[in-house]
């Protein structure tokens, strides 16, 4: 019968071998120590459910003392960053272009109505692209109005509890349906997963299975290998995206108010950026497990947390906001939600599409350069 006792000498020798293996493989140190600290830093600061400094347009049509006093309360709020708009036409243009999340309008008869009836309305118009954010803004606005009434009472002025009411209206998503907001954003996560994860494995798989040598024995040049690895997954990703769009519109009833051609074009740019990032990972590492982990940690998780789909980026520290600008998903979330809910809003779409095109070019160029360096030219 074999000896079942643990030998300290054997165990010490085996542990020493594993430690040496870890020291020789920098990817283990990267995955085990560096990335957890980096992720905790990014997501600990980046994840916030409490939007602050929400950009709002303030339209002052009444300049009476009560109206100015109420406007001051909006200026003092830490939750709302009110910008005075010259008029409703300008404010409506701002909300269409995504520069503000809503409009606070104090009508020209606010003071006179308040004096005559003892109560007057304040109009709140919001972008309903993010229904949950709109509900929070509505709560902020009502809270500011209630605080203003409390301050008036504190000064000994007559102030009924309902002297000012908030009359709200929602643009782009009148039903406040969160599905209309989530489904276009989920397209981003699905395409990130398909584009980055699948292509991150393709070249690493060839190295790991030992078939790369057979490919190198052919007359194929590195750029031809790159195109051959890229094109099938591009077609696969676009097919998956098309199916998701059809299901989103037909099964979940999400409106598609923008151009289908624009959606296809901008989706192609985003998918090329994801494929380029995946191929860059695949060209850099030869182990499938490491490539898969890197694609999830550096590709999918930033798309989930730092794209603005679920968490408000404007409320995060400046460093996190800067990092989020290098995440391609941030721009495609903006594009997909705009095309689905608002339509062809060019001031929003063109800058985001331009950045995606630049990112796709850079990532594909880096992937090609890395691959050419690692593969001998026949």
Short mmCIF file of C-alpha atoms in Angstrom, two decimals:
data_model
loop_
_atom_site.label_atom_id
_atom_site.label_comp_id
_atom_site.label_asym_id
_atom_site.label_seq_id
_atom_site.Cartn_x
_atom_site.Cartn_y
_atom_site.Cartn_z
CA UNK A 1 0.00 0.00 0.00
CA UNK A 2 1.37 3.36 -1.00
CA UNK A 3 2.45 5.77 1.68
CA UNK A 4 -0.46 8.21 2.30
CA UNK A 5 1.43 10.50 4.65
CA UNK A 6 2.28 13.98 3.53
CA UNK A 7 5.99 14.38 3.07
CA UNK A 8 7.17 17.91 3.97
CA UNK A 9 10.13 17.50 1.66
CA UNK A 10 8.03 16.49 -1.36
CA UNK A 11 5.48 19.17 -0.62
CA UNK A 12 8.16 21.81 -0.24
CA UNK A 13 9.72 20.84 -3.54
CA UNK A 14 6.37 20.90 -5.34
CA UNK A 15 5.38 24.27 -3.82
CA UNK A 16 8.73 25.70 -4.84
CA UNK A 17 8.13 24.53 -8.39
CA UNK A 18 4.70 26.24 -8.46
CA UNK A 19 6.11 29.48 -7.04
CA UNK A 20 8.83 29.47 -9.70
CA UNK A 21 6.14 28.84 -12.32
CA UNK A 22 4.19 31.88 -11.12
CA UNK A 23 7.34 34.02 -11.14
CA UNK A 24 8.10 32.94 -14.71
CA UNK A 25 4.55 33.67 -15.88
CA UNK A 26 3.82 37.39 -15.44
CA UNK A 27 0.19 36.85 -16.47
CA UNK A 28 -0.49 35.06 -13.17
CA UNK A 29 0.81 38.03 -11.19
CA UNK A 30 -1.19 40.36 -13.41
CA UNK A 31 -4.45 38.46 -12.95
CA UNK A 32 -3.95 37.73 -9.25
CA UNK A 33 -2.60 40.98 -7.86
CA UNK A 34 -2.53 43.92 -10.25
CA UNK A 35 -5.92 43.60 -11.91
CA UNK A 36 -7.98 43.10 -8.69
CA UNK A 37 -6.49 46.28 -7.21
CA UNK A 38 -7.03 48.16 -10.46
CA UNK A 39 -10.63 46.95 -10.79
CA UNK A 40 -11.44 47.81 -7.19
CA UNK A 41 -10.08 51.30 -7.73
CA UNK A 42 -11.98 51.87 -10.97
CA UNK A 43 -15.29 50.31 -10.04
CA UNK A 44 -15.24 51.44 -6.39
CA UNK A 45 -15.10 55.02 -7.55
CA UNK A 46 -16.93 54.52 -10.81
CA UNK A 47 -20.12 52.85 -9.60
CA UNK A 48 -22.59 55.41 -8.35
CA UNK A 49 -26.38 55.25 -8.16
CA UNK A 50 -26.79 58.84 -7.01
CA UNK A 51 -26.49 61.33 -9.88
CA UNK A 52 -25.22 64.75 -8.85
CA UNK A 53 -24.75 67.98 -10.76
CA UNK A 54 -27.39 66.89 -13.24
CA UNK A 55 -27.26 69.37 -16.16
CA UNK A 56 -30.60 71.15 -16.48
CA UNK A 57 -31.73 74.17 -18.50
CA UNK A 58 -33.48 76.87 -16.45
CA UNK A 59 -35.90 79.01 -18.43
CA UNK A 60 -36.88 82.13 -16.49
CA UNK A 61 -39.88 83.80 -18.14
CA UNK A 62 -40.87 85.57 -14.93
CA UNK A 63 -38.42 87.83 -13.11
CA UNK A 64 -40.56 88.61 -10.07
CA UNK A 65 -39.07 88.23 -6.57
CA UNK A 66 -40.73 84.84 -5.93
CA UNK A 67 -39.53 83.45 -9.26
CA UNK A 68 -35.96 84.66 -8.69
CA UNK A 69 -36.00 83.27 -5.15
CA UNK A 70 -37.12 79.87 -6.41
CA UNK A 71 -34.49 79.91 -9.18
CA UNK A 72 -31.84 80.57 -6.53
CA UNK A 73 -32.82 77.36 -4.75
CA UNK A 74 -32.13 75.41 -7.95
CA UNK A 75 -28.73 77.10 -8.27
CA UNK A 76 -27.84 76.14 -4.70
CA UNK A 77 -28.78 72.48 -5.06
CA UNK A 78 -25.83 70.03 -5.18
CA UNK A 79 -27.91 67.67 -7.29
CA UNK A 80 -28.81 69.99 -10.16
CA UNK A 81 -26.49 72.16 -12.24
CA UNK A 82 -28.89 74.73 -13.66
CA UNK A 83 -27.86 76.69 -16.74
CA UNK A 84 -29.93 79.71 -17.71
CA UNK A 85 -31.37 79.29 -21.19
CA UNK A 86 -32.40 82.31 -23.30
CA UNK A 87 -35.75 80.71 -24.13
CA UNK A 88 -37.65 77.48 -24.61
CA UNK A 89 -36.43 77.02 -28.20
CA UNK A 90 -32.81 76.98 -27.04
CA UNK A 91 -33.59 74.75 -24.07
CA UNK A 92 -35.42 72.25 -26.28
CA UNK A 93 -32.45 72.19 -28.67
CA UNK A 94 -30.13 71.48 -25.72
CA UNK A 95 -32.21 68.53 -24.54
CA UNK A 96 -32.34 67.07 -28.09
CA UNK A 97 -28.56 67.36 -28.39
CA UNK A 98 -28.05 65.70 -25.01
CA UNK A 99 -26.43 68.77 -23.44
CA UNK A 100 -28.99 68.80 -20.61
CA UNK A 101 -31.20 66.15 -19.05
CA UNK A 102 -34.22 68.38 -18.70
CA UNK A 103 -35.78 71.82 -18.59
CA UNK A 104 -37.11 73.70 -15.58
CA UNK A 105 -39.49 76.37 -16.80
CA UNK A 106 -40.85 79.17 -14.62
CA UNK A 107 -43.62 80.71 -16.70
CA UNK A 108 -44.16 84.43 -17.16
CA UNK A 109 -47.33 84.36 -15.04
CA UNK A 110 -45.74 82.52 -12.12
CA UNK A 111 -45.69 85.46 -9.67
CA UNK A 112 -49.13 86.81 -10.65
CA UNK A 113 -50.75 83.36 -10.47
CA UNK A 114 -49.13 82.76 -7.10
CA UNK A 115 -50.42 86.10 -5.81
CA UNK A 116 -53.95 85.53 -7.11
CA UNK A 117 -54.50 81.85 -6.42
CA UNK A 118 -51.97 81.10 -3.72
CA UNK A 119 -50.43 78.39 -5.89
CA UNK A 120 -48.60 78.16 -9.22
CA UNK A 121 -47.00 75.42 -11.31
CA UNK A 122 -43.38 74.93 -12.35
CA UNK A 123 -42.93 72.96 -15.57
CA UNK A 124 -40.40 70.16 -15.69
CA UNK A 125 -39.53 68.61 -19.06
CA UNK A 126 -37.17 65.65 -19.00
CA UNK A 127 -35.37 63.33 -21.36
CA UNK A 128 -36.86 59.90 -20.73
CA UNK A 129 -34.00 57.98 -22.37
CA UNK A 130 -32.98 56.83 -18.90
CA UNK A 131 -36.29 56.33 -17.08
CA UNK A 132 -34.71 55.69 -13.67
CA UNK A 133 -32.56 58.81 -13.90
CA UNK A 134 -35.66 60.80 -14.90
CA UNK A 135 -37.47 59.60 -11.77
CA UNK A 136 -34.54 60.74 -9.62
CA UNK A 137 -34.51 64.16 -11.29
CA UNK A 138 -38.22 64.47 -10.70
CA UNK A 139 -37.64 63.68 -7.03
CA UNK A 140 -34.80 66.22 -6.85
CA UNK A 141 -37.02 68.92 -8.37
CA UNK A 142 -39.90 68.26 -6.00
CA UNK A 143 -37.45 68.22 -3.07
CA UNK A 144 -35.98 71.60 -4.06
CA UNK A 145 -39.44 73.13 -4.37
CA UNK A 146 -40.45 71.69 -0.97
CA UNK A 147 -37.26 73.08 0.57
CA UNK A 148 -38.00 76.52 -0.90
CA UNK A 149 -41.45 76.45 0.68
CA UNK A 150 -39.87 75.45 4.00
CA UNK A 151 -37.40 78.35 3.78
CA UNK A 152 -40.26 80.79 3.18
CA UNK A 153 -42.04 79.45 6.21
CA UNK A 154 -38.84 79.82 8.23
CA UNK A 155 -38.74 83.49 7.25
CA UNK A 156 -42.31 83.92 8.55
CA UNK A 157 -43.86 84.25 5.07
CA UNK A 158 -47.17 82.67 4.18
CA UNK A 159 -46.45 79.44 2.31
CA UNK A 160 -48.95 76.65 1.82
CA UNK A 161 -47.62 73.13 1.38
CA UNK A 162 -48.85 72.98 -2.23
CA UNK A 163 -48.22 76.58 -3.24
CA UNK A 164 -45.94 75.39 -6.06
CA UNK A 165 -46.60 72.19 -7.96
CA UNK A 166 -44.30 70.46 -10.43
CA UNK A 167 -45.94 69.73 -13.75
CA UNK A 168 -43.69 67.21 -15.47
CA UNK A 169 -43.55 65.96 -19.04
CA UNK A 170 -41.30 63.26 -20.47
CA UNK A 171 -39.65 63.30 -23.87
CA UNK A 172 -38.52 60.26 -25.89
CA UNK A 173 -39.99 57.76 -23.39
CA UNK A 174 -43.34 59.06 -22.22
CA UNK A 175 -44.30 55.77 -20.56
CA UNK A 176 -41.09 55.75 -18.48
CA UNK A 177 -40.54 52.17 -19.61
CA UNK A 178 -37.12 51.00 -18.40
CA UNK A 179 -37.09 48.27 -21.07
CA UNK A 180 -36.92 50.94 -23.78
CA UNK A 181 -33.80 52.23 -22.06
CA UNK A 182 -32.14 48.92 -21.25
CA UNK A 183 -32.58 46.95 -24.48
CA UNK A 184 -30.58 49.39 -26.71
CA UNK A 185 -27.87 49.47 -24.05
CA UNK A 186 -27.80 45.70 -23.75
CA UNK A 187 -26.91 45.52 -27.45
CA UNK A 188 -23.64 47.14 -26.44
CA UNK A 189 -22.84 44.50 -23.86
CA UNK A 190 -23.78 41.64 -26.18
CA UNK A 191 -21.65 42.98 -29.01
CA UNK A 192 -18.74 43.60 -26.65
CA UNK A 193 -18.92 40.03 -25.41
CA UNK A 194 -19.15 38.57 -28.93
CA UNK A 195 -16.54 40.80 -30.48
CA UNK A 196 -13.90 40.78 -27.77
CA UNK A 197 -14.17 37.31 -26.26
CA UNK A 198 -14.42 35.31 -29.49
CA UNK A 199 -11.56 37.04 -31.26
CA UNK A 200 -9.39 37.05 -28.13
CA UNK A 201 -9.23 33.26 -28.40
CA UNK A 202 -8.71 32.73 -32.12
CA UNK A 203 -4.93 33.21 -32.40
CA UNK A 204 -4.18 32.03 -28.86
CA UNK A 205 -6.08 28.84 -29.71
CA UNK A 206 -3.83 28.25 -32.73
CA UNK A 207 -0.72 28.63 -30.57
CA UNK A 208 -2.08 26.42 -27.80
CA UNK A 209 -3.18 23.63 -30.14
CA UNK A 210 0.07 23.80 -32.08
CA UNK A 211 -1.67 24.53 -35.38
CA UNK A 212 -0.07 27.93 -35.84
CA UNK A 213 3.05 26.28 -37.23
CA UNK A 214 0.93 24.65 -39.94
CA UNK A 215 -0.59 28.03 -40.81
CA UNK A 216 2.86 29.60 -40.95
CA UNK A 217 3.97 26.91 -43.37
CA UNK A 218 1.44 28.24 -45.89
CA UNK A 219 2.09 31.30 -48.12
CA UNK A 220 -0.34 33.37 -46.01
CA UNK A 221 1.00 36.75 -44.92
CA UNK A 222 0.24 38.13 -41.44
CA UNK A 223 -2.25 40.67 -42.77
CA UNK A 224 -4.11 37.89 -44.61
CA UNK A 225 -4.22 35.86 -41.41
CA UNK A 226 -5.58 38.92 -39.62
CA UNK A 227 -8.33 39.45 -42.20
CA UNK A 228 -9.15 35.75 -42.20
CA UNK A 229 -9.53 35.78 -38.42
CA UNK A 230 -11.48 39.04 -38.43
CA UNK A 231 -14.04 38.70 -41.20
CA UNK A 232 -15.98 35.60 -40.03
CA UNK A 233 -16.43 37.05 -36.55
CA UNK A 234 -17.50 40.39 -38.01
CA UNK A 235 -20.26 38.64 -39.97
CA UNK A 236 -21.17 36.59 -36.90
CA UNK A 237 -21.32 39.66 -34.67
CA UNK A 238 -23.41 41.69 -37.11
CA UNK A 239 -25.80 38.75 -37.52
CA UNK A 240 -26.19 38.51 -33.75
CA UNK A 241 -26.73 42.24 -33.51
CA UNK A 242 -29.40 42.12 -36.21
CA UNK A 243 -31.25 39.33 -34.42
CA UNK A 244 -31.11 41.28 -31.14
CA UNK A 245 -32.51 44.41 -32.82
CA UNK A 246 -35.36 42.45 -34.40
CA UNK A 247 -36.19 40.78 -31.07
CA UNK A 248 -35.94 44.09 -29.22
CA UNK A 249 -38.40 45.76 -31.57
CA UNK A 250 -40.84 42.88 -32.07
CA UNK A 251 -40.69 41.04 -28.75
CA UNK A 252 -40.05 43.87 -26.29
CA UNK A 253 -41.76 46.62 -28.28
CA UNK A 254 -38.80 49.03 -28.14
CA UNK A 255 -39.31 51.84 -30.68
CA UNK A 256 -36.64 52.38 -33.33
CA UNK A 257 -37.09 56.03 -34.30
CA UNK A 258 -33.76 56.50 -36.07
CA UNK A 259 -32.39 55.19 -39.35
CA UNK A 260 -31.74 51.45 -39.64
CA UNK A 261 -28.89 52.17 -42.05
CA UNK A 262 -27.22 54.43 -39.49
CA UNK A 263 -27.65 51.76 -36.81
CA UNK A 264 -25.95 49.19 -39.06
CA UNK A 265 -23.13 51.60 -39.96
CA UNK A 266 -22.38 52.68 -36.40
CA UNK A 267 -22.73 49.11 -35.12
CA UNK A 268 -20.09 48.07 -37.65
CA UNK A 269 -17.69 50.68 -36.28
CA UNK A 270 -18.26 49.52 -32.72
CA UNK A 271 -17.90 45.86 -33.63
CA UNK A 272 -14.65 46.55 -35.49
CA UNK A 273 -13.29 48.27 -32.37
CA UNK A 274 -14.26 45.24 -30.25
CA UNK A 275 -12.77 42.81 -32.77
CA UNK A 276 -9.57 44.86 -32.93
CA UNK A 277 -9.24 44.79 -29.16
CA UNK A 278 -9.87 41.05 -29.04
CA UNK A 279 -7.31 40.38 -31.79
CA UNK A 280 -4.79 42.58 -29.99
CA UNK A 281 -5.19 40.42 -26.87
CA UNK A 282 -5.01 37.25 -28.91
CA UNK A 283 -1.85 38.38 -30.68
CA UNK A 284 -0.21 39.31 -27.38
CA UNK A 285 -0.79 36.10 -25.37
CA UNK A 286 -0.53 32.42 -26.32
CA UNK A 287 -2.75 30.91 -23.61
CA UNK A 288 -6.51 30.77 -24.17
CA UNK A 289 -7.34 31.05 -20.47
CA UNK A 290 -5.31 34.23 -20.07
CA UNK A 291 -6.77 35.67 -23.29
CA UNK A 292 -10.32 34.93 -22.06
CA UNK A 293 -9.67 36.50 -18.65
CA UNK A 294 -8.14 39.61 -20.20
CA UNK A 295 -11.07 40.00 -22.59
CA UNK A 296 -13.57 39.84 -19.71
CA UNK A 297 -11.62 42.05 -17.31
CA UNK A 298 -10.37 44.63 -19.79
CA UNK A 299 -13.23 44.44 -22.29
CA UNK A 300 -16.55 43.33 -20.84
CA UNK A 301 -16.37 44.71 -17.29
CA UNK A 302 -15.45 48.26 -18.33
CA UNK A 303 -18.28 48.11 -20.89
CA UNK A 304 -20.65 47.07 -18.10
CA UNK A 305 -19.57 49.58 -15.45
CA UNK A 306 -18.06 52.51 -17.35
CA UNK A 307 -20.32 52.85 -20.38
CA UNK A 308 -23.00 54.88 -18.59
CA UNK A 309 -25.59 52.15 -19.23
CA UNK A 310 -26.32 51.42 -15.57
CA UNK A 311 -24.36 53.99 -13.58
CA UNK A 312 -24.16 57.75 -13.87
CA UNK A 313 -20.69 58.73 -15.11
CA UNK A 314 -21.18 62.43 -14.44
CA UNK A 315 -21.27 61.72 -10.70
CA UNK A 316 -17.94 59.88 -10.68
CA UNK A 317 -14.51 61.41 -9.91
CA UNK A 318 -12.68 63.12 -12.75
CA UNK A 319 -10.14 60.30 -13.09
CA UNK A 320 -12.91 57.74 -13.65
CA UNK A 321 -14.60 59.97 -16.19
CA UNK A 322 -11.32 60.30 -18.08
CA UNK A 323 -10.83 56.52 -18.08
CA UNK A 324 -14.39 56.00 -19.32
CA UNK A 325 -13.57 58.02 -22.45
CA UNK A 326 -11.30 55.21 -23.71
CA UNK A 327 -14.08 52.62 -23.39
CA UNK A 328 -15.71 52.17 -26.86
CA UNK A 329 -18.96 50.98 -25.24
CA UNK A 330 -19.55 54.46 -23.79
CA UNK A 331 -20.01 55.89 -27.28
CA UNK A 332 -22.12 53.05 -28.65
CA UNK A 333 -24.48 53.20 -25.66
CA UNK A 334 -25.07 56.86 -26.56
CA UNK A 335 -25.56 56.01 -30.23
CA UNK A 336 -27.93 53.08 -29.72
CA UNK A 337 -30.11 54.83 -27.13
CA UNK A 338 -30.29 57.95 -29.29
CA UNK A 339 -31.21 56.05 -32.47
CA UNK A 340 -33.80 53.92 -30.72
CA UNK A 341 -35.50 56.55 -28.54
CA UNK A 342 -34.76 59.98 -30.03
CA UNK A 343 -34.01 59.41 -33.73
CA UNK A 344 -31.28 60.79 -35.99
CA UNK A 345 -29.88 63.47 -33.68
CA UNK A 346 -26.73 64.35 -35.63
CA UNK A 347 -25.02 66.50 -32.95
CA UNK A 348 -25.07 63.42 -30.70
CA UNK A 349 -24.39 60.71 -33.28
CA UNK A 350 -21.56 62.18 -35.37
CA UNK A 351 -19.03 62.88 -32.57
CA UNK A 352 -19.61 59.45 -31.03
CA UNK A 353 -19.33 57.71 -34.42
CA UNK A 354 -16.14 59.62 -35.21
CA UNK A 355 -14.51 58.48 -31.97
CA UNK A 356 -15.58 54.89 -32.61
CA UNK A 357 -14.05 55.01 -36.11
CA UNK A 358 -10.81 56.34 -34.63
CA UNK A 359 -10.77 53.65 -31.94
CA UNK A 360 -11.44 50.89 -34.49
CA UNK A 361 -8.57 52.12 -36.66
CA UNK A 362 -6.13 52.34 -33.75
CA UNK A 363 -7.02 48.95 -32.27
CA UNK A 364 -6.93 47.13 -35.61
CA UNK A 365 -3.63 48.84 -36.44
CA UNK A 366 -2.13 47.77 -33.10
CA UNK A 367 -3.40 44.22 -33.58
CA UNK A 368 -1.83 44.06 -37.05
CA UNK A 369 1.46 45.46 -35.77
CA UNK A 370 1.56 43.00 -32.89
CA UNK A 371 0.74 40.08 -35.14
CA UNK A 372 3.37 41.02 -37.72
CA UNK A 373 5.99 41.18 -34.97
CA UNK A 374 5.14 37.75 -33.65
CA UNK A 375 4.77 35.97 -36.98
CA UNK A 376 7.69 35.51 -39.37
CA UNK A 377 6.98 36.90 -42.81
CA UNK A 378 7.11 34.09 -45.40
#
